[in-house]
Tab-separated table of C-alpha atoms in Angstrom:
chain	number	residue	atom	x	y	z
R	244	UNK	CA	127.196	131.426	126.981
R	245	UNK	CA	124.999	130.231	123.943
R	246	UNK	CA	123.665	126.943	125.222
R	247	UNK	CA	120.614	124.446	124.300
R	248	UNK	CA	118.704	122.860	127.438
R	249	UNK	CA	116.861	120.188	126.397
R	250	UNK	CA	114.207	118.473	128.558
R	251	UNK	CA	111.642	115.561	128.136
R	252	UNK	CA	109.040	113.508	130.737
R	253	UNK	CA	107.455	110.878	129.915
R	254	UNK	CA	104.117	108.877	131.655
R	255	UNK	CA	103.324	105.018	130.162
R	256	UNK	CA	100.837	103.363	131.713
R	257	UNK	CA	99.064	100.082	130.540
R	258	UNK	CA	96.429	97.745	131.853
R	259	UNK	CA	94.342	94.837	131.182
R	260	UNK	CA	91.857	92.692	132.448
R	261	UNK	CA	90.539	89.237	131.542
R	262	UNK	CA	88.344	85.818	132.901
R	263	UNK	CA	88.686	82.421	131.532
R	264	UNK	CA	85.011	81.417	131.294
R	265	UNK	CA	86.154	77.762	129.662
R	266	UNK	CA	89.528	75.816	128.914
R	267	UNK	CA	89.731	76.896	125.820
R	268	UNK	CA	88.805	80.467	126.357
R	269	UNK	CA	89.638	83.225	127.527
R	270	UNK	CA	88.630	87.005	127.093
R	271	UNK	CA	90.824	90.455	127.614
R	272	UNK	CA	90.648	94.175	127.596
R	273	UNK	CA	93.573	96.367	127.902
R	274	UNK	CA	94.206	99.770	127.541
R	275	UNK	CA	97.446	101.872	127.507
R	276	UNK	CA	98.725	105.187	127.569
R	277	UNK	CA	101.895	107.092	126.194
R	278	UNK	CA	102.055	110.750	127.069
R	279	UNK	CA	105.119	112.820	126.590
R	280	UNK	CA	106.138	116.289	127.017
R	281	UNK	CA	109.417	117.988	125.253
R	282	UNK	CA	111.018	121.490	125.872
R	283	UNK	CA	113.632	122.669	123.890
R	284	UNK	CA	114.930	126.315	125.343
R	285	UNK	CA	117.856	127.771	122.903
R	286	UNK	CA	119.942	131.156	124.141
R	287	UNK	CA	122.289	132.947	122.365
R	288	UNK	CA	124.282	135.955	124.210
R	289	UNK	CA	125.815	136.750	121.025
R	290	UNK	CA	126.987	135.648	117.926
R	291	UNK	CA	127.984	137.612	114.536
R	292	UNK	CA	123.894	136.867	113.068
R	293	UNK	CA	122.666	138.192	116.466
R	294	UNK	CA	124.239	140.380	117.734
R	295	UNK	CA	121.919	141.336	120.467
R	296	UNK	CA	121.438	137.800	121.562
R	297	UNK	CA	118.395	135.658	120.929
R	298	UNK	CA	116.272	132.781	123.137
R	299	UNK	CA	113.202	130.738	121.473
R	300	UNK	CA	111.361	128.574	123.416
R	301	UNK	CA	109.633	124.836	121.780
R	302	UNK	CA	107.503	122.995	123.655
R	303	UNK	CA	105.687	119.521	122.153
R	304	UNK	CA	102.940	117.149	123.578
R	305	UNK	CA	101.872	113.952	122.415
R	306	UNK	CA	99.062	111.910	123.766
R	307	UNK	CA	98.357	108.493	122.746
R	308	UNK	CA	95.517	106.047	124.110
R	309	UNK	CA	95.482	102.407	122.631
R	310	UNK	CA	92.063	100.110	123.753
R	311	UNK	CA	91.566	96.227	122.995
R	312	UNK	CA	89.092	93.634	123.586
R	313	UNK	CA	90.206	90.750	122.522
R	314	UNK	CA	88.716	86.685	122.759
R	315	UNK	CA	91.309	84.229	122.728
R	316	UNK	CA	90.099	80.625	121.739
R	317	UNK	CA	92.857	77.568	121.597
R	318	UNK	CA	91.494	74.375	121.370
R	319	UNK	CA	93.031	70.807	120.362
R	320	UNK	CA	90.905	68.130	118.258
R	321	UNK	CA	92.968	65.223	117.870
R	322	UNK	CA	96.390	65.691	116.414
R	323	UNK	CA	94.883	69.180	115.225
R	324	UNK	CA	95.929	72.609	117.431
R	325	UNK	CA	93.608	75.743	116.560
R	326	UNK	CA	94.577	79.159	117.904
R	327	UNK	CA	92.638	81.964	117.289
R	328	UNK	CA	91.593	85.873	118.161
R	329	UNK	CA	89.198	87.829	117.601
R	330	UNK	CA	89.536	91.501	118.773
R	331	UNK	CA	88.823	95.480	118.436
R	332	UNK	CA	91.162	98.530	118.564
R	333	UNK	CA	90.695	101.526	119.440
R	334	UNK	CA	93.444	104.338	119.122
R	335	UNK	CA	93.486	107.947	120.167
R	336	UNK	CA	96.595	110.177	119.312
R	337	UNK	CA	97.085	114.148	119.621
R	338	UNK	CA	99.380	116.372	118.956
R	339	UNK	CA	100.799	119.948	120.211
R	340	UNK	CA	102.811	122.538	119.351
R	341	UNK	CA	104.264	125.817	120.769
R	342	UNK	CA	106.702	127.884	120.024
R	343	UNK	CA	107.746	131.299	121.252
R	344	UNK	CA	110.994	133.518	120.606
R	345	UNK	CA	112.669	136.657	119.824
R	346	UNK	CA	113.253	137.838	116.330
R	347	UNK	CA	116.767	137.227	115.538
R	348	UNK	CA	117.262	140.866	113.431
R	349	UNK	CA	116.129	142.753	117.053
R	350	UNK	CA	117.127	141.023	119.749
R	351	UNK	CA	116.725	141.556	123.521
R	352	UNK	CA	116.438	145.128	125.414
R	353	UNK	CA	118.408	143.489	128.396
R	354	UNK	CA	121.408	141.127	127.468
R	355	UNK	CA	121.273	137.487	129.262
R	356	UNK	CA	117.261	137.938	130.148
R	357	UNK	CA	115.313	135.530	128.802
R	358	UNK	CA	111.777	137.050	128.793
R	359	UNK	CA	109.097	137.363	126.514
R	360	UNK	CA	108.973	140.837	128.122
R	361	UNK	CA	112.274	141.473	127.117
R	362	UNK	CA	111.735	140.995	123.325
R	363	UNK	CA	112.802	143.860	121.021
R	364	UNK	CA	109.930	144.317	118.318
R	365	UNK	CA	107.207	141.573	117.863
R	366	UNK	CA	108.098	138.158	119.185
R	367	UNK	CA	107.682	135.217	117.000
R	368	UNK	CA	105.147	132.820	118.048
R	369	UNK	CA	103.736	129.769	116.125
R	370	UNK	CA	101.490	127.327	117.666
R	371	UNK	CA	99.970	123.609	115.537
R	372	UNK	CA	98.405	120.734	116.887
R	373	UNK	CA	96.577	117.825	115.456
R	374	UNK	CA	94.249	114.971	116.112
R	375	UNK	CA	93.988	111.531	114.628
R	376	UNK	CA	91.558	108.752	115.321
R	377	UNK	CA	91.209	105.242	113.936
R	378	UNK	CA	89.150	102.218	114.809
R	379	UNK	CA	89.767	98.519	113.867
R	380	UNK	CA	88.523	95.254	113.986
R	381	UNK	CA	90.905	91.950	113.431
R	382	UNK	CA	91.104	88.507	113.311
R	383	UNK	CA	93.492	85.583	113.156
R	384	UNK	CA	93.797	81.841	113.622
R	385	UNK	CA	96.532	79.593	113.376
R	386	UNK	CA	95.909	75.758	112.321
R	387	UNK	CA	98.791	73.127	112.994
R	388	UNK	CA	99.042	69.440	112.519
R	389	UNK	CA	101.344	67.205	115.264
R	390	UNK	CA	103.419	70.227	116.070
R	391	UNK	CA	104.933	69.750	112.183
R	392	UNK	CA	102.820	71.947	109.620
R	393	UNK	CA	101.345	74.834	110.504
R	394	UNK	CA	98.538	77.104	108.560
R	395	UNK	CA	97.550	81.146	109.829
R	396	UNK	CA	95.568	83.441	108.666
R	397	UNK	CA	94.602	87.119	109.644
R	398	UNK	CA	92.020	90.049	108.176
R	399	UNK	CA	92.020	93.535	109.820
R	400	UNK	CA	89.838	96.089	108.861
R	401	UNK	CA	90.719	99.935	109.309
R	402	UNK	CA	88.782	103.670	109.518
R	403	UNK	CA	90.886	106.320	110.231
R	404	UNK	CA	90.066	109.657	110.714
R	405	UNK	CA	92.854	110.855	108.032
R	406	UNK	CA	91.330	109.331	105.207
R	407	UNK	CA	87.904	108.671	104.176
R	408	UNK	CA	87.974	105.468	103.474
R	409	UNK	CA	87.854	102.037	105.018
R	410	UNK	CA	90.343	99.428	104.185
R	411	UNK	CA	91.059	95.710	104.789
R	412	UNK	CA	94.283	93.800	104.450
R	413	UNK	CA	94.628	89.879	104.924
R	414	UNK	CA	97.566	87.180	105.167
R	415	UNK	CA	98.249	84.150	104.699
R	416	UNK	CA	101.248	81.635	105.606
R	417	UNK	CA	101.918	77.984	105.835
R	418	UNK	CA	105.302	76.940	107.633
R	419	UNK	CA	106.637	73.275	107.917
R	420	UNK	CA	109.212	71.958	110.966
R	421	UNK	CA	111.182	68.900	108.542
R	422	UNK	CA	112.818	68.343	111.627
R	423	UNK	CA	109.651	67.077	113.725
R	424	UNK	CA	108.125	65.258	110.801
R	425	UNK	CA	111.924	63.157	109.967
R	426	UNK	CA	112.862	62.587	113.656
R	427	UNK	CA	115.789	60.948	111.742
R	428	UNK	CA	117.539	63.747	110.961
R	429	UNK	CA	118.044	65.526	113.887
R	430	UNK	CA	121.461	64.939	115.618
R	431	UNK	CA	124.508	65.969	117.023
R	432	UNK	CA	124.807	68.489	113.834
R	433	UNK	CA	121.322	69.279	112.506
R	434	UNK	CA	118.657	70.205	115.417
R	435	UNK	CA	116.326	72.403	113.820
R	436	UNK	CA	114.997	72.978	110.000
R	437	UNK	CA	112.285	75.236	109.319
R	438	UNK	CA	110.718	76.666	105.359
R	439	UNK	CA	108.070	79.207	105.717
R	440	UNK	CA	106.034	81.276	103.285
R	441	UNK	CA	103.471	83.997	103.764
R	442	UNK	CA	101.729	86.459	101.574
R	443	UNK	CA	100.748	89.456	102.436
R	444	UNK	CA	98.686	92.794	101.794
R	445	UNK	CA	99.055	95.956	104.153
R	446	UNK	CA	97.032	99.011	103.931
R	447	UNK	CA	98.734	102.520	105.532
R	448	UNK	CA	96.548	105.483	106.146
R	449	UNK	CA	98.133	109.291	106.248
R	450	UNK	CA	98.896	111.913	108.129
R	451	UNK	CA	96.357	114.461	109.797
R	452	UNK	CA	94.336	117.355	107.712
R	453	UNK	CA	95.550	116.017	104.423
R	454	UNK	CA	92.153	115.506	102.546
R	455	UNK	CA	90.392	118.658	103.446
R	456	UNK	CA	91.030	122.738	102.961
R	457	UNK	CA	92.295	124.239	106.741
R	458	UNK	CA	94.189	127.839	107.199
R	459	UNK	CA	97.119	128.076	109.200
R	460	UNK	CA	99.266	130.919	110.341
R	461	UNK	CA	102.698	131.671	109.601
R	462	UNK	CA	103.240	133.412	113.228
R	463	UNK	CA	104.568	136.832	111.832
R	464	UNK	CA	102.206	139.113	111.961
R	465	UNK	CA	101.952	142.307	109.625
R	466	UNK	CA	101.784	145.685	111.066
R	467	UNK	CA	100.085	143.902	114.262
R	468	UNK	CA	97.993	141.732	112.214
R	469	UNK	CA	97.580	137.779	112.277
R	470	UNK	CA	98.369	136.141	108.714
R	471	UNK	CA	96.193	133.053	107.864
R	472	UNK	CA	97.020	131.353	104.735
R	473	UNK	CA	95.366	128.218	102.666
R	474	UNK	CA	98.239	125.493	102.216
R	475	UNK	CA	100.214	125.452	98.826
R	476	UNK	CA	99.546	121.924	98.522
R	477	UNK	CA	96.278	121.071	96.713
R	478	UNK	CA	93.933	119.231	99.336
R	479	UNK	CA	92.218	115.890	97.908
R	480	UNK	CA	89.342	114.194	99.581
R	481	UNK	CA	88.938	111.424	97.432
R	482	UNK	CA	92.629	110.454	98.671
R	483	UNK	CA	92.714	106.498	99.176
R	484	UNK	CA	94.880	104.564	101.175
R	485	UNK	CA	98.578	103.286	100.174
R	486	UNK	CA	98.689	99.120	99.233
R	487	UNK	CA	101.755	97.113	99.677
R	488	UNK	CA	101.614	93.217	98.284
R	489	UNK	CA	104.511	91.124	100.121
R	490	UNK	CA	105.714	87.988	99.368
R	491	UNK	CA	108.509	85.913	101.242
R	492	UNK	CA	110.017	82.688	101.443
R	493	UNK	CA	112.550	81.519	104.584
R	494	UNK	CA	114.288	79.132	105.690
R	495	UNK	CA	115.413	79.047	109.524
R	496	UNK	CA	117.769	76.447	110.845
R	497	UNK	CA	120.185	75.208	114.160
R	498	UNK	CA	123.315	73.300	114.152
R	499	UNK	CA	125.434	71.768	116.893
R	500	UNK	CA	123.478	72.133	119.846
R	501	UNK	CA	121.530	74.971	118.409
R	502	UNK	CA	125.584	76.642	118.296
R	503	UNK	CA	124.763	77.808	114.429
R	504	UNK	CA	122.086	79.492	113.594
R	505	UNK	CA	121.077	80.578	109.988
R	506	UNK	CA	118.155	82.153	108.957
R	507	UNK	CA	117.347	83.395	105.321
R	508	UNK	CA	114.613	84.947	103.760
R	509	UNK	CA	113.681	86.000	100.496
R	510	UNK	CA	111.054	88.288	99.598
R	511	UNK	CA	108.883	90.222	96.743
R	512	UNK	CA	106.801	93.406	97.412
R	513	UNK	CA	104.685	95.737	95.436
R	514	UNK	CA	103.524	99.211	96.811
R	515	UNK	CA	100.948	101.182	94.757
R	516	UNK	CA	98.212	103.666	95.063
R	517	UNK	CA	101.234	105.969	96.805
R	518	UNK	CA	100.132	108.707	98.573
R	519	UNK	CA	102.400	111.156	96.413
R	520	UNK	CA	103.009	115.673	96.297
R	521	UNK	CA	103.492	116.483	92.911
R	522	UNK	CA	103.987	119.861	91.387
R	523	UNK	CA	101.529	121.692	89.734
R	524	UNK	CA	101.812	124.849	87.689
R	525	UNK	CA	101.904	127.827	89.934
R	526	UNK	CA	98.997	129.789	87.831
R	527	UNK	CA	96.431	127.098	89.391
R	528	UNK	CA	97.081	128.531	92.791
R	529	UNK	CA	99.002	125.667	94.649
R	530	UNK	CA	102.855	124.530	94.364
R	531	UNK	CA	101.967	120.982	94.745
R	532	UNK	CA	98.973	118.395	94.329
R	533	UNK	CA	98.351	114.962	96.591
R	534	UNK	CA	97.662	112.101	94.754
R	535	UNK	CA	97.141	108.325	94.665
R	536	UNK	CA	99.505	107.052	92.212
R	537	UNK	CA	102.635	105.030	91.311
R	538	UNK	CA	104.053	101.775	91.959
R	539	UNK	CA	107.020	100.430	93.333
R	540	UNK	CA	108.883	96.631	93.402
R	541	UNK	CA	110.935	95.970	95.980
R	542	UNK	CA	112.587	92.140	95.778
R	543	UNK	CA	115.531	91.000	97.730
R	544	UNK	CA	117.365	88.621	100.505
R	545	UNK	CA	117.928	88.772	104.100
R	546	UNK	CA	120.520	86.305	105.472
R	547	UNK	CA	121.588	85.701	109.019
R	548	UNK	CA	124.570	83.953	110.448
R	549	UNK	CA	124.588	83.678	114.759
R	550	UNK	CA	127.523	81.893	116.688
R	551	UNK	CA	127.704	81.264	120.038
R	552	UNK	CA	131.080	81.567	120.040
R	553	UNK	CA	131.827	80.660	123.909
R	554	UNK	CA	128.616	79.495	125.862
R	555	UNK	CA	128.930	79.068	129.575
R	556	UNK	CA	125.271	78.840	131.456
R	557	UNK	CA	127.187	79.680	134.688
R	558	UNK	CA	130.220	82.298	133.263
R	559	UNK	CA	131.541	83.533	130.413
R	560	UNK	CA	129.392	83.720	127.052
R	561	UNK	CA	130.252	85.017	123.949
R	562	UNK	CA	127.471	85.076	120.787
R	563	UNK	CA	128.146	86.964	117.390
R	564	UNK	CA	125.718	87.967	114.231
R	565	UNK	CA	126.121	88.580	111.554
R	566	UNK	CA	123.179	89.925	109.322
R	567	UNK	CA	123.604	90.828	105.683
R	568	UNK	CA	120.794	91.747	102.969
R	569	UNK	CA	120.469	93.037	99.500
R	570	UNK	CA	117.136	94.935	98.054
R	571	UNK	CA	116.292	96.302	94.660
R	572	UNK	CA	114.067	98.546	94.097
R	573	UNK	CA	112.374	99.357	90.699
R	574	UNK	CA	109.817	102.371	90.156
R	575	UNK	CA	107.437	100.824	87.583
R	576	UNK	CA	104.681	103.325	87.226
R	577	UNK	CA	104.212	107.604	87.840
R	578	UNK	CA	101.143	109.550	87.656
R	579	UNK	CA	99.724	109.761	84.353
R	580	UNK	CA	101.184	112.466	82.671
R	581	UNK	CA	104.029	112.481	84.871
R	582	UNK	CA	107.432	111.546	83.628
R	583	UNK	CA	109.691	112.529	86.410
R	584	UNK	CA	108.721	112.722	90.068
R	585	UNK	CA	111.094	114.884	92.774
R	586	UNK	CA	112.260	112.458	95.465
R	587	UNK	CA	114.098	115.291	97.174
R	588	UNK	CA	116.117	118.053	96.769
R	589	UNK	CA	118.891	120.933	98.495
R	590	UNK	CA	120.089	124.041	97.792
R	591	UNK	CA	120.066	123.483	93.838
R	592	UNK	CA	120.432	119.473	93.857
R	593	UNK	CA	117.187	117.273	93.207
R	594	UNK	CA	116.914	113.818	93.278
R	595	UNK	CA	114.762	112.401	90.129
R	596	UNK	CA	112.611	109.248	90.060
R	597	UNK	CA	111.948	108.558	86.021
């Protein structure tokens, strides 16, 4: 029989200390850990493409270790509430690869044996891994005034090992509870009214071994001999990180003994300096070329509708949602010189942005 066995384990652990020297402090480390190990084992007795059957063998690893210390500080002057952290991260991810097979055109000496010892010919074998690090420091603090208005801010500050430089993104928001400031209001039909804004800026990083020259091998050799090969994708170390400017405004709300429920938000957003692969003509050496470029407006509306339809503490409850949102999204800028970029493509088919 031609089956797939697919198998996965999977470790998380987390922990964390902390002391309360004051009230109105307290300080934490924790640390946690995500390991996981995949095999994928394919067999094929026979089929029409292989004839004299066929087994390849995947096996991936990820590690990931995740490290805060964080100071909490919450204090209350008056009919002012400050809460605030200050903290550090640490994260550690790698990444493994192995793969090991028959080739499909010979087959296996011995039907139904599953062997690298059985291969006809030269196995195929590939093996990748990779390695990312980052470190960051953050901040945040959230001011309120009777439990009505309420001001936050945050900063975070980001080196990763993919890219070689820092970068800092900050936020701001302000919301305002109308019902705790006009008591009034609230009643058997309105219990809760909330408007919100926030601005935002985000800064994402990229993937491993992007910004620097490395060799990698196909896994076929040539008449016993290892291939090693430069990517087709032109390398660039001066690559900087991807920006995204959000906006939103919301409005959250609760009806009938908090029954009803309606939340809406609407929201702006601007993404530029996109890490993009363009191509390049094929006389420079490379297929493709990574640059910083572009930019992209996204504006829309979320709405939410949620109904507790039958609500029994003690039996029987029934609650429904309904979510619905629209987004448009405009490309409003492409590499200089560029006039079309390839979103995708298959077979013959390619998708244009203009």
């Amino acid at each position: 029989n031609n089956v797939n066995v697919y198998d996965r384990d999977r470790i998380i652990a987390k922990g964390s200390i902390f002391f309360k020297p004051t009230s109105w402090l307290k300080v934490e480390t924790r640390a946690g850990y995500d390991l996981y190990h995949d095999q994928t084992f394919q067999k094929t007795v026979y089929s029409t493409d292989m004839p004299f059957g066929w087994f390849g063998k995947t096996l991936e690893e990820r590690h990931e270790l995740n490290a805060d210390a964080i100071a909490y500080f919450t204090k209350q002057f008056g009919d002012f509430s400050l809460d605030a952290l200050a903290g550090a991260n640490y994260r550690d991810m790698t990444y493994g690869y192995d793969y090991m097979g028959a080739n499909p055109s010979n087959g296996l000496a011995t039907p139904g044996l599953y062997t690298m010892s059985n291969v006809v010919g030269t196995p195929i074998t590939s093996m990748d891994n990779s390695h990312i690090r980052s470190n960051s420091v953050y901040a945040n603090a959230t001011l309120g005034w009777k439990g009505q208005v309420y001001v936050e801010g945050s900063i975070r500050k980001d080196w990763s090992s993919t890219i070689n430089q820092a970068f800092t993104y900050p936020s701001v928001s302000a919301s305002w509870i109308i019902t705790e400031s006009f008591p009034a209001i609230k009643g058997p039909v309105v219990n809760y009214l909330k408007v919100r804004a926030n601005l935002a800026n985000i800064g994402n990083a990229t993937s491993a071994y992007r910004t620097g020259y490395y060799y990698s091998s196909p896994g076929s050799p040539i008449a016993g001999q290892s291939q090693f090969s430069l990517s087709t994708t032109l390398a660039n170390p001066d690559l900087k990180p991807e920006n995204i400017n959000t906006m939103e405004w919301g409005l959250e709300s609760a009806f009938w003994q908090n029954r009803v429920r309606f939340d809406m938000a609407m929201y702006k957003k601007k993404t530029s300096n996109q890490i993009m692969t363009i191509e390049v003509p094929r006389s420079s050496g490379y297929s493709y070329e990574l640059i910083n470029a572009g930019q992209v407006d996204n504006q829309g509306i979320e709405l939410s509708l949620g109904v507790d339809v039958f609500k029994n503490p003690e039996g029987f409850s029934w609650t429904s949602t309904l979510n619905w949102s629209k987004d448009k999204s405009t490309v409003m800028e492409l590499a200089d010189g560029l006039d079309t970029y390839t979103l995708g493509s298959s077979w013959s088919c390619y998708n244009y942005a203009m």
